[in-house]
mmCIF file of C-alpha atoms in Angstrom:
data_model
loop_
_atom_site.group_PDB
_atom_site.id
_atom_site.type_symbol
_atom_site.label_atom_id
_atom_site.label_comp_id
_atom_site.label_asym_id
_atom_site.label_seq_id
_atom_site.Cartn_x
_atom_site.Cartn_y
_atom_site.Cartn_z
ATOM 1 C CA UNK P 421 -19.806 -5.012 -5.018
ATOM 2 C CA UNK P 422 -16.435 -4.808 -6.738
ATOM 3 C CA UNK P 423 -13.387 -5.160 -4.601
ATOM 4 C CA UNK P 424 -10.455 -7.220 -3.383
ATOM 5 C CA UNK P 425 -11.090 -10.115 -1.005
ATOM 6 C CA UNK P 426 -8.346 -11.543 1.152
ATOM 7 C CA UNK P 427 -8.706 -14.693 3.206
ATOM 8 C CA UNK P 428 -8.261 -15.778 5.856
ATOM 9 C CA UNK P 429 -8.299 -12.596 7.936
ATOM 10 C CA UNK P 430 -6.335 -14.277 10.733
ATOM 11 C CA UNK P 431 -4.077 -17.304 10.415
ATOM 12 C CA UNK P 432 -1.927 -19.149 12.919
ATOM 13 C CA UNK P 433 0.854 -21.414 11.808
ATOM 14 C CA UNK P 434 3.380 -23.636 13.464
ATOM 15 C CA UNK P 435 7.027 -23.222 12.549
ATOM 16 C CA UNK P 436 7.994 -25.344 9.553
ATOM 17 C CA UNK P 437 4.584 -25.217 7.889
ATOM 18 C CA UNK P 438 3.749 -23.600 4.571
ATOM 19 C CA UNK P 439 0.604 -21.482 4.397
ATOM 20 C CA UNK P 440 -1.243 -19.939 1.469
ATOM 21 C CA UNK P 441 -3.015 -16.582 1.609
ATOM 22 C CA UNK P 442 -5.795 -15.982 -0.869
ATOM 23 C CA UNK P 443 -6.387 -12.780 -2.852
ATOM 24 C CA UNK P 444 -9.299 -12.485 -5.270
ATOM 25 C CA UNK P 445 -10.427 -9.373 -7.156
ATOM 26 C CA UNK P 446 -13.510 -8.763 -9.295
ATOM 27 C CA UNK P 447 -12.400 -5.350 -10.550
ATOM 28 C CA UNK P 448 -11.021 -6.702 -13.849
ATOM 29 C CA UNK P 449 -7.645 -5.294 -12.836
ATOM 30 C CA UNK P 450 -4.538 -6.373 -14.691
ATOM 31 C CA UNK P 451 -1.788 -5.943 -12.111
ATOM 32 C CA UNK P 452 -1.792 -7.430 -8.616
ATOM 33 C CA UNK P 453 0.579 -7.030 -5.682
ATOM 34 C CA UNK P 454 1.518 -8.553 -2.348
ATOM 35 C CA UNK P 455 2.927 -6.346 0.404
ATOM 36 C CA UNK P 456 4.107 -7.125 3.898
ATOM 37 C CA UNK P 457 3.637 -4.684 6.793
ATOM 38 C CA UNK P 458 5.426 -4.944 10.136
ATOM 39 C CA UNK P 459 4.549 -2.827 13.200
ATOM 40 C CA UNK P 460 5.641 0.771 12.792
ATOM 41 C CA UNK P 461 6.928 0.174 9.293
ATOM 42 C CA UNK P 462 5.757 0.984 5.819
ATOM 43 C CA UNK P 463 4.733 -1.568 3.243
ATOM 44 C CA UNK P 464 7.386 -3.703 1.578
ATOM 45 C CA UNK P 465 6.771 -5.327 -1.798
ATOM 46 C CA UNK P 466 6.972 -9.126 -1.920
ATOM 47 C CA UNK P 467 5.794 -9.972 -5.452
ATOM 48 C CA UNK P 468 3.783 -8.346 -8.193
ATOM 49 C CA UNK P 469 2.167 -9.541 -11.401
ATOM 50 C CA UNK P 470 1.307 -7.418 -14.414
ATOM 51 C CA UNK P 471 -0.464 -10.124 -16.411
ATOM 52 C CA UNK P 472 -1.598 -13.719 -16.114
ATOM 53 C CA UNK P 473 1.186 -16.322 -15.948
ATOM 54 C CA UNK P 474 3.813 -13.674 -15.261
ATOM 55 C CA UNK P 475 5.132 -12.231 -11.991
ATOM 56 C CA UNK P 476 8.196 -10.424 -10.671
ATOM 57 C CA UNK P 477 10.021 -10.447 -7.366
ATOM 58 C CA UNK P 478 9.763 -7.421 -5.169
ATOM 59 C CA UNK P 479 12.211 -6.298 -2.510
ATOM 60 C CA UNK P 480 11.631 -9.137 -0.032
ATOM 61 C CA UNK P 481 10.679 -12.202 -2.115
ATOM 62 C CA UNK P 482 12.861 -14.727 -0.280
ATOM 63 C CA UNK P 483 10.756 -17.372 1.462
ATOM 64 C CA UNK P 484 7.607 -16.538 -0.520
ATOM 65 C CA UNK P 485 6.068 -17.891 -3.724
ATOM 66 C CA UNK P 486 3.130 -16.825 -5.898
ATOM 67 C CA UNK P 487 1.141 -17.928 -8.922
ATOM 68 C CA UNK P 488 -1.090 -16.067 -11.377
ATOM 69 C CA UNK P 489 -3.113 -18.655 -13.276
ATOM 70 C CA UNK P 490 -6.227 -16.487 -13.461
ATOM 71 C CA UNK P 491 -6.577 -12.730 -13.851
ATOM 72 C CA UNK P 492 -8.699 -12.413 -10.723
ATOM 73 C CA UNK P 493 -6.535 -14.510 -8.396
ATOM 74 C CA UNK P 494 -3.035 -14.021 -6.965
ATOM 75 C CA UNK P 495 -2.352 -16.398 -4.030
ATOM 76 C CA UNK P 496 0.731 -16.004 -1.847
ATOM 77 C CA UNK P 497 2.454 -18.959 -0.196
ATOM 78 C CA UNK P 498 4.570 -18.273 2.861
ATOM 79 C CA UNK P 499 7.061 -21.116 2.993
ATOM 80 C CA UNK P 500 8.994 -22.541 5.902
ATOM 81 C CA UNK P 501 12.074 -20.824 4.460
ATOM 82 C CA UNK P 502 10.702 -17.411 5.476
ATOM 83 C CA UNK P 503 12.557 -16.644 8.704
ATOM 84 C CA UNK P 504 10.179 -14.090 10.213
ATOM 85 C CA UNK P 505 6.755 -14.715 8.713
ATOM 86 C CA UNK P 506 4.655 -13.102 11.457
ATOM 87 C CA UNK P 507 3.265 -9.961 9.816
ATOM 88 C CA UNK P 508 0.263 -8.274 8.235
ATOM 89 C CA UNK P 509 -0.059 -9.150 4.535
ATOM 90 C CA UNK P 510 -1.833 -6.877 2.085
ATOM 91 C CA UNK P 511 -2.954 -7.579 -1.457
ATOM 92 C CA UNK P 512 -3.537 -4.786 -3.962
ATOM 93 C CA UNK P 513 -4.423 -4.301 -7.616
ATOM 94 C CA UNK P 514 -4.597 -1.707 -10.376
ATOM 95 C CA UNK P 515 -6.115 -1.572 -13.843
ATOM 96 C CA UNK P 516 -3.031 -1.321 -16.018
ATOM 97 C CA UNK P 517 -4.476 0.933 -18.703
ATOM 98 C CA UNK P 518 -5.854 3.700 -16.513
ATOM 99 C CA UNK P 519 -4.407 6.299 -14.176
ATOM 100 C CA UNK P 520 -2.994 3.604 -11.938
ATOM 101 C CA UNK P 521 -4.921 4.045 -8.697
ATOM 102 C CA UNK P 522 -3.932 1.293 -6.293
ATOM 103 C CA UNK P 523 -6.700 -0.508 -4.387
ATOM 104 C CA UNK P 524 -6.172 -2.730 -1.353
ATOM 105 C CA UNK P 525 -7.849 -5.651 0.324
ATOM 106 C CA UNK P 526 -8.482 -5.773 4.078
ATOM 107 C CA UNK P 527 -5.359 -7.766 4.835
ATOM 108 C CA UNK P 528 -4.431 -11.103 6.410
ATOM 109 C CA UNK P 529 -2.639 -11.320 9.732
ATOM 110 C CA UNK P 530 -0.291 -14.303 9.989
ATOM 111 C CA UNK P 531 1.084 -15.372 13.348
ATOM 112 C CA UNK P 532 3.693 -18.104 13.694
ATOM 113 C CA UNK P 533 3.498 -19.946 16.991
ATOM 114 C CA UNK S 1256 16.774 3.393 -5.915
ATOM 115 C CA UNK S 1257 13.640 5.300 -4.945
ATOM 116 C CA UNK S 1258 13.264 6.072 -1.250
ATOM 117 C CA UNK S 1259 10.175 7.622 0.298
ATOM 118 C CA UNK S 1260 10.229 9.414 3.652
ATOM 119 C CA UNK S 1261 7.361 10.759 5.734
ATOM 120 C CA UNK S 1262 7.792 13.343 8.457
ATOM 121 C CA UNK S 1263 6.654 13.529 11.181
ATOM 122 C CA UNK S 1264 6.240 9.891 12.195
ATOM 123 C CA UNK S 1265 3.500 10.847 14.643
ATOM 124 C CA UNK S 1266 1.362 13.919 15.198
ATOM 125 C CA UNK S 1267 -1.184 14.866 17.831
ATOM 126 C CA UNK S 1268 -3.391 17.935 17.312
ATOM 127 C CA UNK S 1269 -6.559 19.432 18.832
ATOM 128 C CA UNK S 1270 -9.787 19.165 16.900
ATOM 129 C CA UNK S 1271 -10.362 21.906 14.330
ATOM 130 C CA UNK S 1272 -6.728 22.501 13.529
ATOM 131 C CA UNK S 1273 -5.472 22.617 9.937
ATOM 132 C CA UNK S 1274 -2.481 20.370 9.416
ATOM 133 C CA UNK S 1275 0.101 19.346 6.841
ATOM 134 C CA UNK S 1276 1.669 15.927 6.357
ATOM 135 C CA UNK S 1277 4.862 15.623 4.359
ATOM 136 C CA UNK S 1278 6.147 13.040 1.896
ATOM 137 C CA UNK S 1279 9.603 13.196 0.280
ATOM 138 C CA UNK S 1280 11.005 11.031 -2.493
ATOM 139 C CA UNK S 1281 14.511 10.786 -3.907
ATOM 140 C CA UNK S 1282 13.873 10.097 -7.610
ATOM 141 C CA UNK S 1283 11.774 12.685 -9.437
ATOM 142 C CA UNK S 1284 11.062 10.339 -12.379
ATOM 143 C CA UNK S 1285 7.654 9.296 -11.098
ATOM 144 C CA UNK S 1286 4.450 8.187 -12.810
ATOM 145 C CA UNK S 1287 2.169 9.177 -9.964
ATOM 146 C CA UNK S 1288 1.918 9.636 -6.195
ATOM 147 C CA UNK S 1289 -0.918 8.365 -4.037
ATOM 148 C CA UNK S 1290 -1.999 9.160 -0.482
ATOM 149 C CA UNK S 1291 -3.684 6.520 1.662
ATOM 150 C CA UNK S 1292 -5.330 6.256 5.036
ATOM 151 C CA UNK S 1293 -4.985 3.166 7.212
ATOM 152 C CA UNK S 1294 -7.025 2.441 10.326
ATOM 153 C CA UNK S 1295 -5.593 -0.030 12.885
ATOM 154 C CA UNK S 1296 -5.707 -3.613 11.636
ATOM 155 C CA UNK S 1297 -7.251 -2.623 8.325
ATOM 156 C CA UNK S 1298 -6.241 -2.326 4.709
ATOM 157 C CA UNK S 1299 -5.349 0.949 2.998
ATOM 158 C CA UNK S 1300 -7.979 3.330 1.685
ATOM 159 C CA UNK S 1301 -7.042 5.543 -1.241
ATOM 160 C CA UNK S 1302 -7.469 9.261 -0.529
ATOM 161 C CA UNK S 1303 -5.924 11.119 -3.430
ATOM 162 C CA UNK S 1304 -3.967 10.233 -6.553
ATOM 163 C CA UNK S 1305 -1.756 12.818 -8.280
ATOM 164 C CA UNK S 1306 -0.380 12.132 -11.739
ATOM 165 C CA UNK S 1307 3.134 13.326 -12.507
ATOM 166 C CA UNK S 1308 1.749 16.083 -14.780
ATOM 167 C CA UNK S 1309 -0.512 17.474 -12.032
ATOM 168 C CA UNK S 1310 0.306 19.919 -9.239
ATOM 169 C CA UNK S 1311 -2.529 19.149 -6.842
ATOM 170 C CA UNK S 1312 -5.712 17.211 -6.185
ATOM 171 C CA UNK S 1313 -8.580 18.011 -3.830
ATOM 172 C CA UNK S 1314 -11.266 15.915 -2.193
ATOM 173 C CA UNK S 1315 -13.454 17.511 0.463
ATOM 174 C CA UNK S 1316 -11.241 18.705 3.318
ATOM 175 C CA UNK S 1317 -8.163 17.091 1.792
ATOM 176 C CA UNK S 1318 -5.723 18.699 -0.616
ATOM 177 C CA UNK S 1319 -2.561 17.057 -1.904
ATOM 178 C CA UNK S 1320 0.173 18.872 -3.771
ATOM 179 C CA UNK S 1321 3.084 17.566 -5.788
ATOM 180 C CA UNK S 1322 6.426 19.223 -6.559
ATOM 181 C CA UNK S 1323 8.459 16.762 -8.594
ATOM 182 C CA UNK S 1324 11.506 18.988 -8.920
ATOM 183 C CA UNK S 1325 11.974 19.139 -5.167
ATOM 184 C CA UNK S 1326 10.789 15.563 -4.586
ATOM 185 C CA UNK S 1327 7.979 16.551 -2.238
ATOM 186 C CA UNK S 1328 4.283 16.092 -1.729
ATOM 187 C CA UNK S 1329 2.109 17.480 1.051
ATOM 188 C CA UNK S 1330 -1.296 16.377 2.282
ATOM 189 C CA UNK S 1331 -3.285 19.237 3.774
ATOM 190 C CA UNK S 1332 -6.188 18.385 6.077
ATOM 191 C CA UNK S 1333 -8.517 21.268 6.876
ATOM 192 C CA UNK S 1334 -10.511 21.537 10.093
ATOM 193 C CA UNK S 1335 -9.341 18.212 11.502
ATOM 194 C CA UNK S 1336 -11.823 15.936 13.290
ATOM 195 C CA UNK S 1337 -11.351 13.001 15.705
ATOM 196 C CA UNK S 1338 -12.507 10.713 12.887
ATOM 197 C CA UNK S 1339 -9.396 11.727 10.930
ATOM 198 C CA UNK S 1340 -7.253 9.843 13.443
ATOM 199 C CA UNK S 1341 -5.405 7.168 11.482
ATOM 200 C CA UNK S 1342 -2.063 6.467 9.820
ATOM 201 C CA UNK S 1343 -1.484 8.289 6.542
ATOM 202 C CA UNK S 1344 0.862 6.789 3.962
ATOM 203 C CA UNK S 1345 2.148 8.044 0.658
ATOM 204 C CA UNK S 1346 3.310 5.826 -2.204
ATOM 205 C CA UNK S 1347 5.259 6.657 -5.334
ATOM 206 C CA UNK S 1348 5.148 4.767 -8.620
ATOM 207 C CA UNK S 1349 8.209 5.214 -10.797
ATOM 208 C CA UNK S 1350 8.076 6.013 -14.501
ATOM 209 C CA UNK S 1351 8.049 2.896 -16.666
ATOM 210 C CA UNK S 1352 7.368 0.567 -13.766
ATOM 211 C CA UNK S 1353 4.444 -1.031 -11.992
ATOM 212 C CA UNK S 1354 6.229 -0.851 -8.626
ATOM 213 C CA UNK S 1355 4.920 1.350 -5.819
ATOM 214 C CA UNK S 1356 7.297 2.410 -3.039
ATOM 215 C CA UNK S 1357 5.735 3.357 0.288
ATOM 216 C CA UNK S 1358 6.762 5.709 3.035
ATOM 217 C CA UNK S 1359 6.574 4.569 6.657
ATOM 218 C CA UNK S 1360 3.547 6.731 7.380
ATOM 219 C CA UNK S 1361 2.468 9.481 9.757
ATOM 220 C CA UNK S 1362 0.313 8.391 12.687
ATOM 221 C CA UNK S 1363 -2.228 11.159 13.317
ATOM 222 C CA UNK S 1364 -4.294 11.604 16.449
ATOM 223 C CA UNK S 1365 -6.928 14.349 16.563
ATOM 224 C CA UNK S 1366 -8.020 15.142 20.105
ATOM 225 C CA UNK S 1367 -11.643 16.055 20.845
#
């Protein structure tokens, strides 16, 4: 089935460690996104990518990094520079040429111990 | 800068009631507006997508309207059921951009 797969679903990290969250889509979508969600808050944009080998910072990019080497993959690295990394991370994608309906993965919950 | 607001933040209603969720945005230059449902600990599920040229979209018991001039969208849920209990979020995509801005959501509880 077509969709967006995020892994791992749950991740625990010690302070000072970098972690990478995986996002893979088989929808042939052009644009991909990373959002962060904190309890009781809406989604905040971290990074987005419209095409391969290109990406733009969102509203809260500090302490995060991304790459887009393949159309279907958009991994997010949470670095030790991110001061409050404990959150729910959501990956999304759209097909750039169509009506622009946004589809989401099931999310990854990161907890810093 | 686009800002999206959802009121109320939480809503509790008895089963069978018709209800309206509100979404307001500050910049009317939008490409589209999308409503989502989110269950606890899960990703977002798309409910309805309204293009900027459209006034409303319907899917089953759901109807979403869009008034760009006033910067408002409403999600109407008919004959609510306990299974409708979830958080509902709206997101706006600006014209000429790939960025989506989200509201903080309305947490709905439908009581049996």
